[in-house]
Short mmCIF file of C-alpha atoms in Angstrom, two decimals:
data_model
loop_
_atom_site.label_atom_id
_atom_site.label_comp_id
_atom_site.label_asym_id
_atom_site.label_seq_id
_atom_site.Cartn_x
_atom_site.Cartn_y
_atom_site.Cartn_z
CA MET E 1 -31.18 13.38 19.37
CA LEU E 2 -29.16 11.66 16.66
CA PRO E 3 -25.37 11.96 16.82
CA HIS E 4 -24.17 14.63 14.41
CA ILE E 5 -21.43 13.84 11.90
CA LEU E 6 -19.74 16.53 9.82
CA LEU E 7 -18.43 15.04 6.59
CA VAL E 8 -15.73 17.21 4.97
CA GLU E 9 -15.24 15.80 1.47
CA ASP E 10 -15.12 17.38 -1.96
CA ASN E 11 -16.33 14.51 -4.14
CA ALA E 12 -20.09 14.35 -4.64
CA LEU E 13 -20.09 10.57 -5.25
CA VAL E 14 -18.27 9.88 -1.99
CA ILE E 15 -20.51 12.35 -0.10
CA ASP E 16 -23.62 10.55 -1.41
CA ALA E 17 -22.29 7.11 -0.47
CA LEU E 18 -21.09 8.03 3.03
CA THR E 19 -24.19 10.15 3.76
CA MET E 20 -26.41 7.21 2.88
CA LEU E 21 -24.35 4.86 5.05
CA LEU E 22 -24.27 7.25 8.02
CA GLU E 23 -27.93 8.28 7.84
CA GLU E 24 -29.13 4.72 7.47
CA THR E 25 -27.10 3.72 10.53
CA GLY E 26 -28.67 6.36 12.77
CA HIS E 27 -26.67 9.57 12.38
CA ARG E 28 -27.43 13.11 11.28
CA VAL E 29 -25.02 14.24 8.57
CA SER E 30 -23.84 17.66 7.41
CA ALA E 31 -21.58 17.72 4.39
CA ALA E 32 -19.02 20.43 3.65
CA THR E 33 -17.00 20.55 0.45
CA THR E 34 -14.61 23.34 1.52
CA LEU E 35 -12.79 24.27 4.72
CA ALA E 36 -14.82 27.51 4.98
CA GLN E 37 -18.10 25.54 4.93
CA ALA E 38 -16.69 23.09 7.47
CA GLN E 39 -15.71 25.92 9.83
CA ARG E 40 -19.20 27.40 9.54
CA VAL E 41 -20.87 24.07 10.45
CA MET E 42 -18.45 23.60 13.34
CA SER E 43 -19.16 26.98 14.86
CA GLU E 44 -22.95 26.82 14.33
CA GLU E 45 -23.74 23.18 15.08
CA SER E 46 -20.96 21.61 17.23
CA PRO E 47 -20.80 18.22 15.50
CA ASP E 48 -19.84 15.15 17.54
CA VAL E 49 -17.53 13.67 14.92
CA VAL E 50 -15.76 15.21 11.92
CA LEU E 51 -14.81 12.89 9.06
CA LEU E 52 -12.12 14.91 7.32
CA ASP E 53 -10.83 14.20 3.81
CA LEU E 54 -7.21 15.28 3.56
CA THR E 55 -7.31 16.57 -0.01
CA LEU E 56 -10.04 19.09 -0.68
CA GLY E 57 -9.41 20.47 -4.15
CA GLY E 58 -6.36 22.64 -3.58
CA GLU E 59 -6.83 22.76 0.21
CA ASP E 60 -5.10 20.63 2.84
CA GLY E 61 -7.84 19.15 5.04
CA LEU E 62 -5.57 19.32 8.10
CA SER E 63 -5.74 23.15 7.92
CA LEU E 64 -9.07 22.70 9.72
CA MET E 65 -7.34 21.38 12.83
CA PRO E 66 -6.40 24.73 14.46
CA SER E 67 -10.12 25.68 14.51
CA VAL E 68 -11.01 22.22 15.88
CA ASN E 69 -8.35 22.47 18.58
CA ALA E 70 -9.62 25.95 19.54
CA THR E 71 -13.21 24.70 20.01
CA ARG E 72 -14.87 25.93 23.20
CA GLY E 73 -16.73 23.18 25.04
CA THR E 74 -16.50 19.55 23.96
CA ARG E 75 -14.10 19.15 21.09
CA PRO E 76 -15.39 17.00 18.20
CA ILE E 77 -13.58 13.74 17.45
CA VAL E 78 -11.77 14.20 14.15
CA VAL E 79 -11.04 11.22 11.94
CA ALA E 80 -8.92 11.71 8.83
CA LEU E 81 -10.02 10.05 5.59
CA THR E 82 -7.34 9.48 3.00
CA GLY E 83 -6.48 7.49 -0.07
CA HIS E 84 -2.77 7.59 0.84
CA ASP E 85 -1.89 4.67 3.04
CA ASP E 86 1.61 5.70 4.12
CA PRO E 87 3.28 6.17 7.53
CA GLU E 88 4.11 9.85 6.86
CA THR E 89 0.44 10.76 6.28
CA HIS E 90 -0.57 8.80 9.38
CA ALA E 91 2.02 10.55 11.57
CA ARG E 92 1.06 13.99 10.20
CA CYS E 93 -2.64 13.42 11.03
CA ILE E 94 -2.00 12.15 14.56
CA ALA E 95 0.40 15.05 15.25
CA ALA E 96 -2.32 17.49 14.08
CA GLY E 97 -4.79 16.05 16.61
CA CYS E 98 -6.80 13.50 14.60
CA ARG E 99 -8.12 10.53 16.55
CA THR E 100 -7.15 8.11 13.81
CA VAL E 101 -6.72 7.76 10.06
CA LEU E 102 -9.04 5.68 7.89
CA VAL E 103 -7.97 4.69 4.41
CA LYS E 104 -10.71 4.96 1.81
CA PRO E 105 -12.79 3.02 1.02
CA ILE E 106 -13.70 2.38 4.63
CA ALA E 107 -15.57 -0.87 5.20
CA ALA E 108 -19.19 0.08 5.95
CA MET E 109 -19.67 -2.12 9.03
CA LYS E 110 -16.24 -1.17 10.40
CA LEU E 111 -17.06 2.54 10.20
CA LYS E 112 -20.43 1.91 11.86
CA GLY E 113 -18.73 0.02 14.73
CA GLN E 114 -15.98 2.60 15.20
CA LEU E 115 -18.46 5.48 15.26
CA ALA E 116 -20.47 3.71 17.98
CA GLU E 117 -17.25 3.30 20.00
CA TRP E 118 -16.14 6.94 19.63
CA LEU E 119 -19.61 8.31 20.34
CA GLY E 120 -19.83 6.07 23.42
CA GLU E 121 -16.53 7.45 24.75
CA ARG E 122 -17.69 11.00 24.07
CA ALA E 123 -20.98 10.41 25.91
CA ALA E 124 -19.02 9.09 28.90
CA PHE E 125 -17.20 12.45 29.23
CA MET D 1 56.60 19.99 -28.73
CA SER D 2 56.76 23.35 -26.94
CA ARG D 3 55.64 23.82 -23.34
CA ALA D 4 53.26 26.63 -24.42
CA TYR D 5 51.62 24.29 -26.97
CA ILE D 6 51.10 21.58 -24.29
CA ASP D 7 49.63 24.15 -21.89
CA ASP D 8 47.24 25.35 -24.60
CA VAL D 9 46.03 21.81 -25.38
CA SER D 10 45.62 21.02 -21.66
CA ALA D 11 43.60 24.19 -21.06
CA GLU D 12 41.44 23.41 -24.10
CA ARG D 13 40.80 19.84 -22.88
CA LEU D 14 40.08 21.06 -19.36
CA ALA D 15 37.56 23.56 -20.69
CA LEU D 16 35.94 20.83 -22.79
CA LEU D 17 35.75 18.47 -19.78
CA GLN D 18 34.23 21.20 -17.63
CA GLU D 19 31.66 21.86 -20.33
CA GLN D 20 30.84 18.13 -20.57
CA ASN D 21 30.55 17.93 -16.78
CA LEU D 22 28.09 20.79 -16.76
CA GLU D 23 26.07 19.14 -19.52
CA LEU D 24 26.02 15.84 -17.57
CA SER D 25 24.89 17.57 -14.38
CA ARG D 26 22.12 19.27 -16.35
CA LEU D 27 21.01 15.91 -17.82
CA VAL D 28 21.04 14.21 -14.39
CA ALA D 29 18.94 17.05 -12.92
CA GLU D 30 16.54 16.79 -15.87
CA LEU D 31 16.15 13.01 -15.40
CA ARG D 32 15.57 13.40 -11.66
CA ASN D 33 12.97 16.03 -12.38
CA GLU D 34 11.27 13.74 -14.91
CA ALA D 35 11.21 10.84 -12.42
CA ALA D 36 9.72 13.13 -9.74
CA LEU D 37 7.09 14.39 -12.21
CA ARG D 38 6.20 10.82 -13.22
CA THR D 39 5.80 9.80 -9.56
CA GLN D 40 3.65 12.87 -8.87
CA PHE D 41 1.53 12.05 -11.92
CA LEU D 42 1.03 8.44 -10.80
CA SER D 43 0.26 9.59 -7.28
CA ASN D 44 -2.41 12.02 -8.57
CA ILE D 45 -3.91 9.43 -10.90
CA SER D 46 -3.99 6.95 -8.05
CA HIS D 47 -5.92 9.41 -5.87
CA ASP D 48 -8.33 10.27 -8.69
CA LEU D 49 -9.04 6.59 -9.41
CA ARG D 50 -9.51 5.70 -5.75
CA THR D 51 -12.19 8.34 -5.21
CA PRO D 52 -14.95 6.95 -7.48
CA LEU D 53 -13.95 3.42 -6.44
CA THR D 54 -14.61 4.44 -2.85
CA ALA D 55 -18.16 5.42 -3.82
CA ILE D 56 -18.73 2.15 -5.73
CA ILE D 57 -17.44 -0.03 -2.89
CA THR D 58 -19.27 1.89 -0.14
CA HIS D 59 -22.62 1.63 -2.01
CA GLY D 60 -21.92 -2.07 -2.59
CA GLU D 61 -21.27 -2.65 1.11
CA ILE D 62 -24.41 -0.74 2.12
CA LEU D 63 -26.39 -3.18 -0.02
CA ARG D 64 -24.45 -6.33 0.91
CA ASP D 65 -24.56 -5.64 4.65
CA GLY D 66 -28.34 -5.27 4.57
CA ILE D 67 -28.30 -1.63 5.69
CA LEU D 68 -31.10 -0.88 3.20
CA GLY D 69 -32.86 -4.20 3.82
CA GLU D 70 -31.93 -7.86 3.49
CA LEU D 71 -30.91 -9.20 0.06
CA THR D 72 -31.39 -12.71 -1.24
CA LEU D 73 -28.27 -14.90 -1.29
CA ARG D 74 -27.96 -14.52 -5.08
CA GLN D 75 -28.24 -10.74 -4.79
CA LYS D 76 -25.58 -10.73 -2.05
CA ASP D 77 -23.25 -12.78 -4.26
CA SER D 78 -23.73 -10.39 -7.13
CA VAL D 79 -23.03 -7.30 -5.01
CA GLY D 80 -20.10 -9.18 -3.45
CA GLY D 81 -18.68 -9.50 -6.97
CA ILE D 82 -18.88 -5.72 -7.48
CA ILE D 83 -17.11 -5.11 -4.16
CA GLY D 84 -14.48 -7.78 -4.87
CA GLY D 85 -13.74 -6.31 -8.30
CA GLY D 86 -13.49 -2.83 -6.84
CA ARG D 87 -11.13 -3.91 -4.09
CA GLN D 88 -8.95 -5.79 -6.57
CA LEU D 89 -8.71 -2.64 -8.69
CA LEU D 90 -7.73 -0.67 -5.58
CA ASP D 91 -4.94 -3.13 -4.78
CA MET D 92 -3.65 -2.79 -8.32
CA ILE D 93 -3.64 1.01 -8.07
CA GLY D 94 -1.74 0.65 -4.78
CA GLU D 95 0.87 -1.58 -6.46
CA ILE D 96 1.38 0.90 -9.31
CA LEU D 97 1.88 3.72 -6.83
CA THR D 98 4.33 1.66 -4.75
CA TYR D 99 6.25 0.78 -7.90
CA ALA D 100 6.42 4.45 -8.95
CA ARG D 101 7.74 5.44 -5.52
CA GLY D 102 10.34 2.68 -5.71
CA ALA D 103 11.44 3.77 -9.19
CA ALA D 104 11.86 7.34 -7.92
CA HIS D 105 13.81 6.10 -4.86
CA GLN D 106 11.11 7.51 -2.58
CA LEU D 107 10.62 4.36 -0.50
CA THR D 108 11.89 4.38 3.05
CA LEU D 109 11.84 1.77 5.79
CA THR D 110 9.93 2.21 9.04
CA ARG D 111 11.64 -0.37 11.25
CA THR D 112 10.05 -1.95 14.30
CA GLU D 113 10.80 -5.17 16.16
CA PHE D 114 8.48 -8.10 15.42
CA SER D 115 8.52 -11.84 14.95
CA ILE D 116 8.43 -13.24 11.42
CA ALA D 117 5.80 -15.71 12.71
CA SER D 118 3.33 -12.87 13.34
CA ALA D 119 3.80 -11.46 9.81
CA VAL D 120 3.36 -14.95 8.30
CA GLU D 121 0.22 -15.52 10.35
CA GLN D 122 -1.25 -12.18 9.23
CA VAL D 123 -0.67 -12.98 5.56
CA CYS D 124 -2.04 -16.54 5.90
CA THR D 125 -5.20 -15.24 7.58
CA LEU D 126 -5.73 -12.72 4.77
CA ASN D 127 -5.47 -15.51 2.19
CA GLU D 128 -7.51 -18.11 4.10
CA SER D 129 -10.61 -17.85 1.94
CA LEU D 130 -8.65 -18.10 -1.34
CA VAL D 131 -6.79 -21.17 -0.05
CA ALA D 132 -10.08 -22.79 0.99
CA LYS D 133 -11.74 -21.89 -2.31
CA LYS D 134 -9.01 -23.66 -4.32
CA LYS D 135 -8.85 -26.53 -1.78
CA LEU D 136 -5.09 -26.00 -1.38
CA ASP D 137 -3.06 -27.47 1.45
CA LEU D 138 -1.23 -24.50 3.05
CA THR D 139 1.40 -25.37 5.65
CA VAL D 140 3.63 -23.08 7.70
CA ASN D 141 6.86 -24.25 9.29
CA ILE D 142 8.78 -21.83 11.50
CA GLU D 143 12.06 -22.91 13.10
CA GLU D 144 11.96 -22.58 16.86
CA GLY D 145 13.86 -19.80 18.60
CA LEU D 146 14.28 -17.49 15.60
CA PRO D 147 15.44 -14.02 16.64
CA PRO D 148 12.98 -11.13 16.14
CA LEU D 149 13.35 -8.98 13.05
CA TYR D 150 14.06 -5.26 13.23
CA ALA D 151 12.56 -4.39 9.87
CA ASP D 152 9.63 -2.70 8.12
CA ARG D 153 6.71 -4.92 9.14
CA ASP D 154 4.30 -3.68 6.42
CA LYS D 155 6.88 -4.24 3.70
CA ILE D 156 7.78 -7.74 4.96
CA ALA D 157 4.05 -8.58 5.03
CA HIS D 158 3.74 -7.13 1.52
CA ILE D 159 6.59 -9.35 0.23
CA LEU D 160 5.02 -12.43 1.85
CA GLY D 161 1.58 -11.44 0.53
CA ASN D 162 2.84 -11.07 -3.05
CA LEU D 163 4.72 -14.39 -2.96
CA LEU D 164 1.86 -16.28 -1.32
CA GLY D 165 -0.65 -14.66 -3.70
CA ASN D 166 1.38 -15.90 -6.69
CA ALA D 167 1.75 -19.37 -5.16
CA ILE D 168 -2.03 -19.60 -4.72
CA ASP D 169 -2.79 -18.19 -8.18
CA PHE D 170 -0.38 -20.48 -10.03
CA THR D 171 -1.20 -23.73 -8.22
CA LEU D 172 -4.01 -25.96 -9.41
CA PRO D 173 -6.84 -26.86 -7.02
CA GLY D 174 -5.81 -29.58 -4.56
CA GLY D 175 -2.12 -28.61 -4.70
CA ARG D 176 0.26 -27.71 -1.90
CA VAL D 177 1.58 -24.29 -0.83
CA TRP D 178 4.02 -23.74 2.04
CA ILE D 179 5.93 -21.08 3.94
CA THR D 180 9.11 -22.01 5.80
CA CYS D 181 11.19 -19.66 7.97
CA SER D 182 14.62 -20.67 9.23
CA ARG D 183 18.12 -19.37 9.94
CA GLY D 184 19.97 -18.79 6.66
CA ALA D 185 23.70 -19.21 6.09
CA PRO D 186 25.38 -16.17 7.73
CA THR D 187 26.79 -13.59 5.31
CA GLU D 188 29.80 -11.30 5.86
CA ARG D 189 27.29 -8.82 7.35
CA GLY D 190 25.98 -11.26 9.96
CA HIS D 191 22.97 -13.50 10.52
CA VAL D 192 19.99 -13.67 8.18
CA LEU D 193 16.53 -15.19 8.24
CA LEU D 194 15.70 -17.34 5.23
CA ILE D 195 12.07 -17.40 4.18
CA GLU D 196 10.72 -19.76 1.55
CA VAL D 197 7.33 -19.58 -0.15
CA GLY D 198 6.86 -22.73 -2.22
CA ASP D 199 4.15 -24.41 -4.23
CA THR D 200 3.41 -27.45 -6.38
CA GLY D 201 2.04 -25.18 -9.14
CA ILE D 202 2.80 -24.75 -12.84
CA GLY D 203 6.45 -23.74 -12.26
CA ILE D 204 8.75 -21.47 -14.25
CA ALA D 205 11.25 -22.57 -16.89
CA PRO D 206 14.85 -21.67 -15.85
CA GLU D 207 15.27 -19.34 -18.86
CA HIS D 208 12.38 -17.25 -17.49
CA HIS D 209 13.66 -16.90 -13.92
CA ASP D 210 15.03 -13.38 -14.53
CA LEU D 211 11.96 -12.34 -16.50
CA VAL D 212 9.52 -12.90 -13.62
CA PHE D 213 11.24 -10.20 -11.55
CA ARG D 214 10.95 -7.61 -14.34
CA GLU D 215 8.21 -5.00 -14.24
CA PHE D 216 5.01 -5.75 -16.15
CA ALA D 217 6.36 -9.16 -17.19
CA GLN D 218 4.34 -12.36 -17.05
CA VAL D 219 5.81 -15.46 -18.54
CA ASP D 220 2.68 -16.94 -19.99
CA ALA D 221 -0.06 -14.81 -21.53
CA SER D 222 -2.72 -17.42 -20.77
CA ALA D 223 -1.55 -17.54 -17.14
CA SER D 224 -1.72 -13.76 -16.91
CA ARG D 225 -5.36 -13.88 -17.95
CA GLN D 226 -6.12 -16.04 -14.91
CA HIS D 227 -3.69 -14.15 -12.69
CA HIS D 228 -5.06 -10.88 -11.39
CA GLY D 229 -1.86 -8.89 -10.90
CA THR D 230 -0.36 -5.84 -12.50
CA GLY D 231 2.83 -7.72 -13.36
CA LEU D 232 4.55 -5.63 -10.66
CA GLY D 233 4.22 -7.95 -7.64
CA LEU D 234 7.61 -9.68 -7.86
CA ALA D 235 9.44 -6.49 -8.95
CA ILE D 236 8.06 -4.75 -5.84
CA ALA D 237 8.86 -7.74 -3.62
CA ARG D 238 12.47 -7.71 -4.85
CA LYS D 239 12.68 -3.93 -4.31
CA PHE D 240 11.42 -4.31 -0.72
CA VAL D 241 13.85 -7.17 -0.02
CA GLU D 242 16.77 -5.14 -1.41
CA LEU D 243 15.78 -2.13 0.71
CA HIS D 244 16.40 -4.44 3.70
CA ASP D 245 19.78 -5.50 2.20
CA GLY D 246 18.38 -8.98 1.57
CA ARG D 247 18.19 -11.16 -1.55
CA LEU D 248 15.20 -12.71 -3.38
CA TRP D 249 15.49 -15.56 -5.87
CA VAL D 250 13.56 -18.46 -7.35
CA GLU D 251 14.25 -22.17 -7.87
CA SER D 252 11.81 -23.75 -10.27
CA SER D 253 11.28 -25.64 -13.47
CA ARG D 254 8.28 -25.99 -15.73
CA GLY D 255 5.60 -28.24 -14.24
CA LYS D 256 7.60 -28.86 -11.05
CA GLY D 257 6.32 -26.07 -8.80
CA SER D 258 8.22 -23.00 -7.62
CA ARG D 259 10.24 -22.17 -4.53
CA PHE D 260 10.81 -18.47 -3.89
CA PHE D 261 13.41 -17.62 -1.24
CA PHE D 262 14.35 -14.35 0.39
CA THR D 263 16.75 -13.37 3.12
CA ILE D 264 16.40 -10.57 5.67
CA PRO D 265 19.46 -9.65 7.74
CA VAL D 266 18.89 -9.87 11.49
CA ARG D 267 19.54 -6.50 13.10
CA SER D 268 19.02 -5.47 16.70
CA ALA D 269 16.78 -2.57 17.58
CA PRO D 270 18.82 0.49 18.65
#
């Protein structure tokens, strides 16, 4: 079964680009444009990795973290995606439980490599 | 002049001064508010511009990296141009945002201990391909036994990156570019590191030395067409140096190359 990535992002252009990249590199992708949609996918499909944009319209992406942290069973790896490359944002994401922070645009091959690493660690659990 | 008259005049003047003070406080608050609004606006614009650029660059990389099938070399070059242009635009948006934060006094330092040599190496590696492309001779000379810096590593790398980027841009192919780090003359506040980024490029006439540190200023319009910056690079570098209580200056004359120097006080980690 292909690893399942939940992409939480509100911009259609970015969703298209990242979905193409992720699908073509051997992943199954669900996209959510709001926190409510993301929570639904999380409870119904238990994704392996969540790529979480921090600014979703008027919503703060990190508001998803309490539901992630309350997951029963294996918790998905959450990676924050942001356009703001500053230490405060980084610290806020790590404190909320994100594995790391990636600044957009993420280099395609780098994302592919990092996903393989995270999914490998998860499989080893 | 009667005492009562003097008291009346004093009270009147006091009331006037109090009124003027209030008006000044109101104006200061208004200006602060305007600066905060401007920073917020630039921050929002920066986010909005980055989002479609993210899509452009990601699609470009999918093609370039052969994820949808191998491209010919010419096709790879062409897509590489799209990615390069996109990334350059992103850097410029980043510079504008940094400048806006600096103007609104929203920049802070995140200090860690590191060696200046590691920051220089990082910046040289990032610029390797540009140096090779222009066939420049880049040399680094770091005095032995320099103490570590307790400073904001990203900002020091940013200063070095802006200065080295300018040196590369404004030096003709085959020229020389160098970075030298040494102990500077101690100031009343203690020891400093002195860092020089020099080149054998087009140089800057002495009457333009102040101008190059001003925002959006480029001395020569024809040079600015070849130079890819926002005109903010040196203004930001100076801001970052000053945040560290250091000093940034230039020694140069037209046609004789440029030598940019900055100092960073040596502090010990707490």
